[in-house]
mmCIF file of C-alpha atoms in Angstrom:
data_model
loop_
_atom_site.group_PDB
_atom_site.id
_atom_site.type_symbol
_atom_site.label_atom_id
_atom_site.label_comp_id
_atom_site.label_asym_id
_atom_site.label_seq_id
_atom_site.Cartn_x
_atom_site.Cartn_y
_atom_site.Cartn_z
ATOM 1 C CA UNK K 1 -43.592 34.301 -36.639
ATOM 2 C CA UNK K 2 -40.902 35.542 -39.026
ATOM 3 C CA UNK K 3 -42.021 36.470 -42.536
ATOM 4 C CA UNK K 4 -40.520 34.846 -45.619
ATOM 5 C CA UNK K 5 -38.035 37.706 -46.037
ATOM 6 C CA UNK K 6 -37.188 37.760 -42.292
ATOM 7 C CA UNK K 7 -35.900 34.253 -41.698
ATOM 8 C CA UNK K 8 -34.333 34.023 -38.242
ATOM 9 C CA UNK K 9 -30.682 33.552 -37.462
ATOM 10 C CA UNK K 10 -30.762 31.188 -34.469
ATOM 11 C CA UNK K 11 -28.397 31.019 -31.517
ATOM 12 C CA UNK K 12 -27.913 27.953 -29.341
ATOM 13 C CA UNK K 13 -29.770 27.754 -26.038
ATOM 14 C CA UNK K 14 -27.589 28.879 -23.150
ATOM 15 C CA UNK K 15 -27.589 28.528 -19.368
ATOM 16 C CA UNK K 16 -26.566 32.099 -18.521
ATOM 17 C CA UNK K 17 -27.174 35.263 -20.527
ATOM 18 C CA UNK K 18 -24.400 37.362 -22.003
ATOM 19 C CA UNK K 19 -26.801 39.431 -24.116
ATOM 20 C CA UNK K 20 -30.147 40.536 -22.669
ATOM 21 C CA UNK K 21 -33.098 42.179 -24.348
ATOM 22 C CA UNK K 22 -36.372 43.499 -22.973
ATOM 23 C CA UNK K 23 -39.493 42.983 -25.024
ATOM 24 C CA UNK K 24 -43.248 42.693 -25.100
ATOM 25 C CA UNK K 25 -44.778 39.361 -26.062
ATOM 26 C CA UNK K 26 -48.085 38.569 -27.770
ATOM 27 C CA UNK K 27 -49.867 38.567 -24.387
ATOM 28 C CA UNK K 28 -48.612 42.054 -23.538
ATOM 29 C CA UNK K 29 -46.119 40.857 -20.931
ATOM 30 C CA UNK K 30 -42.821 42.749 -20.596
ATOM 31 C CA UNK K 31 -40.097 40.107 -20.380
ATOM 32 C CA UNK K 32 -36.312 39.766 -20.283
ATOM 33 C CA UNK K 33 -34.085 37.155 -21.839
ATOM 34 C CA UNK K 34 -31.286 36.324 -24.224
ATOM 35 C CA UNK K 35 -32.083 36.472 -27.943
ATOM 36 C CA UNK K 36 -32.203 33.022 -29.512
ATOM 37 C CA UNK K 37 -33.172 34.153 -33.028
ATOM 38 C CA UNK K 38 -32.551 37.350 -34.974
ATOM 39 C CA UNK K 39 -34.211 38.848 -38.037
ATOM 40 C CA UNK K 40 -32.034 38.414 -41.105
ATOM 41 C CA UNK K 41 -32.767 41.911 -42.430
ATOM 42 C CA UNK K 42 -32.607 44.128 -39.316
ATOM 43 C CA UNK K 43 -30.596 41.951 -36.929
ATOM 44 C CA UNK K 44 -33.218 42.575 -34.255
ATOM 45 C CA UNK K 45 -34.166 39.833 -31.783
ATOM 46 C CA UNK K 46 -37.365 38.014 -32.796
ATOM 47 C CA UNK K 47 -37.239 35.134 -30.319
ATOM 48 C CA UNK K 48 -35.911 35.132 -26.756
ATOM 49 C CA UNK K 49 -34.853 32.561 -24.168
ATOM 50 C CA UNK K 50 -36.233 33.849 -20.874
ATOM 51 C CA UNK K 51 -34.342 34.791 -17.731
ATOM 52 C CA UNK K 52 -35.331 32.721 -14.709
ATOM 53 C CA UNK K 53 -35.609 35.708 -12.351
ATOM 54 C CA UNK K 54 -36.623 38.444 -14.812
ATOM 55 C CA UNK K 55 -34.156 40.891 -13.255
ATOM 56 C CA UNK K 56 -31.755 42.698 -15.558
ATOM 57 C CA UNK K 57 -29.456 43.613 -12.656
ATOM 58 C CA UNK K 58 -29.623 40.254 -10.900
ATOM 59 C CA UNK K 59 -28.704 36.667 -11.678
ATOM 60 C CA UNK K 60 -28.846 36.075 -15.422
ATOM 61 C CA UNK K 61 -29.606 32.355 -15.344
ATOM 62 C CA UNK K 62 -31.798 31.260 -18.257
ATOM 63 C CA UNK K 63 -34.641 28.762 -18.439
ATOM 64 C CA UNK K 64 -35.474 26.586 -21.441
ATOM 65 C CA UNK K 65 -38.469 28.655 -22.536
ATOM 66 C CA UNK K 66 -38.522 30.470 -25.864
ATOM 67 C CA UNK K 67 -40.930 33.345 -26.489
ATOM 68 C CA UNK K 68 -41.531 35.275 -29.747
ATOM 69 C CA UNK K 69 -40.927 39.040 -29.655
ATOM 70 C CA UNK K 70 -43.898 41.246 -30.508
ATOM 71 C CA UNK K 71 -42.186 44.555 -29.729
ATOM 72 C CA UNK K 72 -38.558 45.207 -28.836
ATOM 73 C CA UNK K 73 -38.109 47.635 -25.930
ATOM 74 C CA UNK K 74 -35.229 49.654 -24.531
ATOM 75 C CA UNK K 75 -33.187 47.331 -22.267
ATOM 76 C CA UNK K 76 -34.349 49.138 -19.106
ATOM 77 C CA UNK K 77 -36.191 52.132 -17.727
ATOM 78 C CA UNK K 78 -33.265 54.169 -16.373
ATOM 79 C CA UNK K 79 -33.384 55.704 -12.915
ATOM 80 C CA UNK K 80 -31.113 58.478 -14.218
ATOM 81 C CA UNK K 81 -29.464 59.456 -17.498
ATOM 82 C CA UNK K 82 -26.014 61.026 -17.061
ATOM 83 C CA UNK K 83 -24.078 62.184 -20.106
ATOM 84 C CA UNK K 84 -20.507 63.086 -20.926
ATOM 85 C CA UNK K 85 -19.897 65.807 -23.505
ATOM 86 C CA UNK K 86 -16.870 66.438 -25.706
ATOM 87 C CA UNK K 87 -15.222 63.095 -24.927
ATOM 88 C CA UNK K 88 -13.567 62.657 -28.341
ATOM 89 C CA UNK K 89 -10.982 65.255 -29.367
ATOM 90 C CA UNK K 90 -12.131 65.532 -32.999
ATOM 91 C CA UNK K 91 -15.730 66.045 -31.877
ATOM 92 C CA UNK K 92 -14.650 68.847 -29.549
ATOM 93 C CA UNK K 93 -12.847 70.440 -32.476
ATOM 94 C CA UNK K 94 -15.811 70.168 -34.847
ATOM 95 C CA UNK K 95 -17.994 71.723 -32.119
ATOM 96 C CA UNK K 96 -15.585 74.656 -31.792
ATOM 97 C CA UNK K 97 -14.819 73.837 -28.141
ATOM 98 C CA UNK K 98 -11.653 73.133 -26.182
ATOM 99 C CA UNK K 99 -10.664 69.618 -25.147
ATOM 100 C CA UNK K 100 -11.789 69.452 -21.491
ATOM 101 C CA UNK K 101 -9.422 68.788 -18.584
ATOM 102 C CA UNK K 102 -12.206 67.013 -16.667
ATOM 103 C CA UNK K 103 -15.299 65.206 -17.991
ATOM 104 C CA UNK K 104 -18.085 67.557 -19.102
ATOM 105 C CA UNK K 105 -21.230 66.315 -17.345
ATOM 106 C CA UNK K 106 -24.886 67.013 -18.117
ATOM 107 C CA UNK K 107 -28.176 65.246 -17.523
ATOM 108 C CA UNK K 108 -31.110 64.202 -19.662
ATOM 109 C CA UNK K 109 -34.555 63.612 -18.207
ATOM 110 C CA UNK K 110 -35.683 59.980 -18.085
ATOM 111 C CA UNK K 111 -38.754 60.988 -20.121
ATOM 112 C CA UNK K 112 -36.465 61.245 -23.173
ATOM 113 C CA UNK K 113 -36.249 57.429 -23.404
ATOM 114 C CA UNK K 114 -37.296 55.894 -26.726
ATOM 115 C CA UNK K 115 -37.470 52.264 -27.846
ATOM 116 C CA UNK K 116 -35.868 50.688 -30.937
ATOM 117 C CA UNK K 117 -37.811 51.266 -34.167
ATOM 118 C CA UNK K 118 -40.006 53.925 -32.521
ATOM 119 C CA UNK K 119 -39.872 57.499 -33.922
ATOM 120 C CA UNK K 120 -37.591 60.341 -32.970
ATOM 121 C CA UNK K 121 -39.924 63.346 -32.921
ATOM 122 C CA UNK K 122 -38.775 66.716 -34.245
ATOM 123 C CA UNK K 123 -40.023 69.312 -31.727
ATOM 124 C CA UNK K 124 -42.056 72.233 -33.031
ATOM 125 C CA UNK K 125 -39.695 74.701 -31.306
ATOM 126 C CA UNK K 126 -36.415 73.162 -32.537
ATOM 127 C CA UNK K 127 -35.142 73.152 -36.143
ATOM 128 C CA UNK K 128 -31.590 71.833 -35.610
ATOM 129 C CA UNK K 129 -31.979 68.236 -34.443
ATOM 130 C CA UNK K 130 -28.709 66.291 -34.491
ATOM 131 C CA UNK K 131 -27.553 62.708 -34.009
ATOM 132 C CA UNK K 132 -24.890 61.311 -31.645
ATOM 133 C CA UNK K 133 -23.975 57.626 -31.364
ATOM 134 C CA UNK K 134 -22.781 56.815 -27.843
ATOM 135 C CA UNK K 135 -21.535 53.770 -25.977
ATOM 136 C CA UNK K 136 -23.767 53.622 -22.921
ATOM 137 C CA UNK K 137 -22.945 52.078 -19.542
ATOM 138 C CA UNK K 138 -25.575 50.599 -17.225
ATOM 139 C CA UNK K 139 -24.634 50.653 -13.542
ATOM 140 C CA UNK K 140 -25.469 47.371 -11.810
ATOM 141 C CA UNK K 141 -24.915 48.129 -8.106
ATOM 142 C CA UNK K 142 -24.601 51.141 -5.803
ATOM 143 C CA UNK K 143 -21.422 52.955 -6.671
ATOM 144 C CA UNK K 144 -19.719 55.697 -4.636
ATOM 145 C CA UNK K 145 -16.113 56.877 -4.378
ATOM 146 C CA UNK K 146 -14.804 54.009 -6.502
ATOM 147 C CA UNK K 147 -11.318 53.907 -7.950
ATOM 148 C CA UNK K 148 -10.628 53.768 -11.656
ATOM 149 C CA UNK K 149 -9.204 50.256 -11.158
ATOM 150 C CA UNK K 150 -12.449 49.012 -9.575
ATOM 151 C CA UNK K 151 -14.914 51.014 -11.665
ATOM 152 C CA UNK K 152 -15.770 48.399 -14.304
ATOM 153 C CA UNK K 153 -16.825 45.913 -11.603
ATOM 154 C CA UNK K 154 -19.916 48.099 -11.071
ATOM 155 C CA UNK K 155 -21.054 47.746 -14.678
ATOM 156 C CA UNK K 156 -24.083 45.561 -15.415
ATOM 157 C CA UNK K 157 -23.536 45.937 -19.133
ATOM 158 C CA UNK K 158 -23.363 48.149 -22.183
ATOM 159 C CA UNK K 159 -25.905 49.319 -24.720
ATOM 160 C CA UNK K 160 -26.206 51.856 -27.544
ATOM 161 C CA UNK K 161 -27.760 55.306 -27.256
ATOM 162 C CA UNK K 162 -28.502 58.022 -29.740
ATOM 163 C CA UNK K 163 -28.005 61.249 -27.790
ATOM 164 C CA UNK K 164 -30.378 63.210 -30.011
ATOM 165 C CA UNK K 165 -29.705 66.917 -29.550
ATOM 166 C CA UNK K 166 -31.571 70.118 -30.341
ATOM 167 C CA UNK K 167 -28.696 72.441 -31.116
ATOM 168 C CA UNK K 168 -30.697 75.680 -31.004
ATOM 169 C CA UNK K 169 -31.758 75.139 -27.399
ATOM 170 C CA UNK K 170 -28.507 73.438 -26.430
ATOM 171 C CA UNK K 171 -26.213 76.174 -27.724
ATOM 172 C CA UNK K 172 -27.805 79.474 -28.757
ATOM 173 C CA UNK K 173 -31.058 79.679 -26.798
ATOM 174 C CA UNK K 174 -30.386 77.635 -23.667
ATOM 175 C CA UNK K 175 -28.628 80.240 -21.552
ATOM 176 C CA UNK K 176 -25.430 78.184 -21.362
ATOM 177 C CA UNK K 177 -27.161 75.022 -20.101
ATOM 178 C CA UNK K 178 -27.450 71.973 -22.362
ATOM 179 C CA UNK K 179 -30.212 70.095 -20.553
ATOM 180 C CA UNK K 180 -33.294 71.565 -22.233
ATOM 181 C CA UNK K 181 -31.951 71.099 -25.762
ATOM 182 C CA UNK K 182 -31.073 67.506 -24.927
ATOM 183 C CA UNK K 183 -34.299 66.580 -23.135
ATOM 184 C CA UNK K 184 -37.111 66.757 -25.660
ATOM 185 C CA UNK K 185 -39.370 63.705 -25.794
ATOM 186 C CA UNK K 186 -37.851 60.690 -27.648
ATOM 187 C CA UNK K 187 -34.341 62.214 -27.569
ATOM 188 C CA UNK K 188 -32.692 59.144 -25.968
ATOM 189 C CA UNK K 189 -33.291 56.042 -28.077
ATOM 190 C CA UNK K 190 -31.685 53.106 -26.245
ATOM 191 C CA UNK K 191 -31.020 49.516 -27.284
ATOM 192 C CA UNK K 192 -31.301 47.119 -28.958
ATOM 193 C CA UNK K 193 -29.880 44.919 -26.158
ATOM 194 C CA UNK K 194 -27.685 44.980 -23.076
ATOM 195 C CA UNK K 195 -24.300 43.303 -23.583
ATOM 196 C CA UNK K 196 -22.798 42.102 -20.294
ATOM 197 C CA UNK K 197 -19.122 42.627 -19.402
ATOM 198 C CA UNK K 198 -18.426 39.007 -20.377
ATOM 199 C CA UNK K 199 -19.509 39.912 -23.914
ATOM 200 C CA UNK K 200 -17.481 43.161 -23.844
ATOM 201 C CA UNK K 201 -14.344 42.632 -21.771
ATOM 202 C CA UNK K 202 -12.766 45.883 -23.028
ATOM 203 C CA UNK K 203 -15.125 48.809 -23.729
ATOM 204 C CA UNK K 204 -12.254 50.813 -25.246
ATOM 205 C CA UNK K 205 -12.009 48.569 -28.318
ATOM 206 C CA UNK K 206 -15.424 49.034 -29.930
ATOM 207 C CA UNK K 207 -16.332 50.483 -33.303
ATOM 208 C CA UNK K 208 -19.168 53.035 -33.172
ATOM 209 C CA UNK K 209 -21.096 54.127 -36.239
ATOM 210 C CA UNK K 210 -24.042 56.238 -37.411
ATOM 211 C CA UNK K 211 -25.853 55.997 -40.721
ATOM 212 C CA UNK K 212 -28.752 58.048 -42.047
ATOM 213 C CA UNK K 213 -30.692 56.281 -44.791
ATOM 214 C CA UNK K 214 -27.580 54.160 -45.305
ATOM 215 C CA UNK K 215 -25.122 57.088 -45.572
ATOM 216 C CA UNK K 216 -22.266 56.816 -43.056
ATOM 217 C CA UNK K 217 -22.057 59.909 -40.863
ATOM 218 C CA UNK K 218 -19.926 58.705 -37.924
ATOM 219 C CA UNK K 219 -17.391 55.869 -37.878
ATOM 220 C CA UNK K 220 -14.859 55.720 -35.062
ATOM 221 C CA UNK K 221 -13.509 53.610 -32.194
ATOM 222 C CA UNK K 222 -13.907 54.010 -28.456
ATOM 223 C CA UNK K 223 -10.127 53.946 -28.081
ATOM 224 C CA UNK K 224 -10.283 57.600 -29.162
ATOM 225 C CA UNK K 225 -12.104 58.637 -25.987
ATOM 226 C CA UNK K 226 -10.423 61.352 -23.951
ATOM 227 C CA UNK K 227 -11.747 59.829 -20.710
ATOM 228 C CA UNK K 228 -12.132 56.045 -20.592
ATOM 229 C CA UNK K 229 -15.268 54.319 -19.339
ATOM 230 C CA UNK K 230 -13.479 53.416 -16.098
ATOM 231 C CA UNK K 231 -12.318 57.012 -15.619
ATOM 232 C CA UNK K 232 -15.841 58.339 -16.221
ATOM 233 C CA UNK K 233 -17.449 56.003 -13.672
ATOM 234 C CA UNK K 234 -14.794 56.777 -11.075
ATOM 235 C CA UNK K 235 -15.123 60.528 -11.664
ATOM 236 C CA UNK K 236 -18.927 60.528 -11.461
ATOM 237 C CA UNK K 237 -18.894 58.465 -8.246
ATOM 238 C CA UNK K 238 -16.732 60.860 -6.243
ATOM 239 C CA UNK K 239 -18.921 62.043 -3.374
ATOM 240 C CA UNK K 240 -21.946 60.909 -5.383
ATOM 241 C CA UNK K 241 -23.932 57.668 -5.298
ATOM 242 C CA UNK K 242 -24.679 56.156 -8.689
ATOM 243 C CA UNK K 243 -27.779 54.021 -8.252
ATOM 244 C CA UNK K 244 -28.378 50.664 -9.946
ATOM 245 C CA UNK K 245 -30.150 51.328 -13.225
ATOM 246 C CA UNK K 246 -28.279 54.570 -13.890
ATOM 247 C CA UNK K 247 -27.209 54.868 -17.515
ATOM 248 C CA UNK K 248 -24.137 56.848 -18.549
ATOM 249 C CA UNK K 249 -23.738 58.075 -22.117
ATOM 250 C CA UNK K 250 -19.989 58.292 -22.675
ATOM 251 C CA UNK K 251 -19.739 60.820 -25.506
ATOM 252 C CA UNK K 252 -19.850 60.853 -29.289
ATOM 253 C CA UNK K 253 -17.125 60.921 -31.949
ATOM 254 C CA UNK K 254 -16.570 63.201 -34.924
ATOM 255 C CA UNK K 255 -19.291 63.377 -37.590
ATOM 256 C CA UNK K 256 -22.340 65.062 -36.101
ATOM 257 C CA UNK K 257 -24.472 67.437 -38.170
ATOM 258 C CA UNK K 258 -23.269 70.453 -36.190
ATOM 259 C CA UNK K 259 -19.736 69.984 -37.483
ATOM 260 C CA UNK K 260 -20.562 69.454 -41.164
ATOM 261 C CA UNK K 261 -20.174 72.209 -43.751
ATOM 262 C CA UNK K 262 -22.868 72.952 -44.624
ATOM 263 C CA UNK K 263 -24.468 71.837 -41.408
ATOM 264 C CA UNK K 264 -27.035 69.058 -41.653
ATOM 265 C CA UNK K 265 -29.970 68.243 -39.411
ATOM 266 C CA UNK K 266 -32.327 65.291 -39.141
ATOM 267 C CA UNK K 267 -35.347 65.562 -41.406
ATOM 268 C CA UNK K 268 -38.808 64.080 -41.333
ATOM 269 C CA UNK K 269 -38.887 60.785 -43.242
ATOM 270 C CA UNK K 270 -35.241 59.865 -42.623
ATOM 271 C CA UNK K 271 -34.124 56.785 -40.718
ATOM 272 C CA UNK K 272 -31.115 56.945 -38.399
ATOM 273 C CA UNK K 273 -29.181 53.888 -37.227
ATOM 274 C CA UNK K 274 -26.523 53.938 -34.518
ATOM 275 C CA UNK K 275 -24.506 50.779 -33.925
ATOM 276 C CA UNK K 276 -21.661 49.452 -31.810
ATOM 277 C CA UNK K 277 -19.633 46.254 -32.120
ATOM 278 C CA UNK K 278 -20.888 43.320 -30.021
ATOM 279 C CA UNK K 279 -24.106 45.171 -29.121
ATOM 280 C CA UNK K 280 -25.965 45.749 -32.372
ATOM 281 C CA UNK K 281 -27.939 48.302 -34.360
ATOM 282 C CA UNK K 282 -30.427 50.788 -32.919
ATOM 283 C CA UNK K 283 -32.714 52.132 -35.637
ATOM 284 C CA UNK K 284 -35.335 54.894 -35.394
ATOM 285 C CA UNK K 285 -37.393 56.757 -38.018
ATOM 286 C CA UNK K 286 -37.603 60.545 -37.828
ATOM 287 C CA UNK K 287 -41.023 62.182 -37.692
ATOM 288 C CA UNK K 288 -42.565 65.560 -36.924
ATOM 289 C CA UNK K 289 -43.827 65.788 -33.358
ATOM 290 C CA UNK K 290 -47.565 65.099 -33.098
#
């Protein structure tokens, strides 16, 4: 039940989902459906109309059953997390790196996944933890050697990721490889929902934003990407099968802590929110690792 200061904003019941969230109910069940009510303060789903088949990558027909949300979860457990670096020219510049001629690809382990409102942990061995808002693509069907023209037809939907990054181990201690500095536990918050292509017909016209304790750190548009979403999917699929449930983080714009003068890193007790038009806000507190 919503508290007095969290009165829900209700949506009409639908027959097919355009927005899907994954959540845990009061009985401990993990369920999928379209939000039917949102918290007034956080904008998070608090009531959901269930999917008939409970399959994020399948038919999204809804049933007339509403279930309260106990805990909001990441939209899926990814089978792989593929990332694109330096995909906005101003971010490449603030990082002191050249604009790439081909997409810069790296991986994060799936154990980095974190849910909305759950903490980002600051590792004991890393003192330069940074934020990166990223439009994230979820692949909906097997994808190999696809053209740029056909690439978006393989998309199940879009969500928001915070590509949390340990800059010491990414840049100065990692031996030239980014993966370790990007793959600490909790370093891929994902959510709050999956927006289907019908809700986002053009992924290159979305505002992306990061705030820390309400202070705006990043504020840009996906039309500034060097490589479009379609180009990224096509590129990654050449000679390589992208499996359903693969998530692709498409890069971050200008405004990360690495590029500030003086540089700024996430601190214990802060709260970071990354948000994208038509998808929503993904909020996580920052805590020291247990």
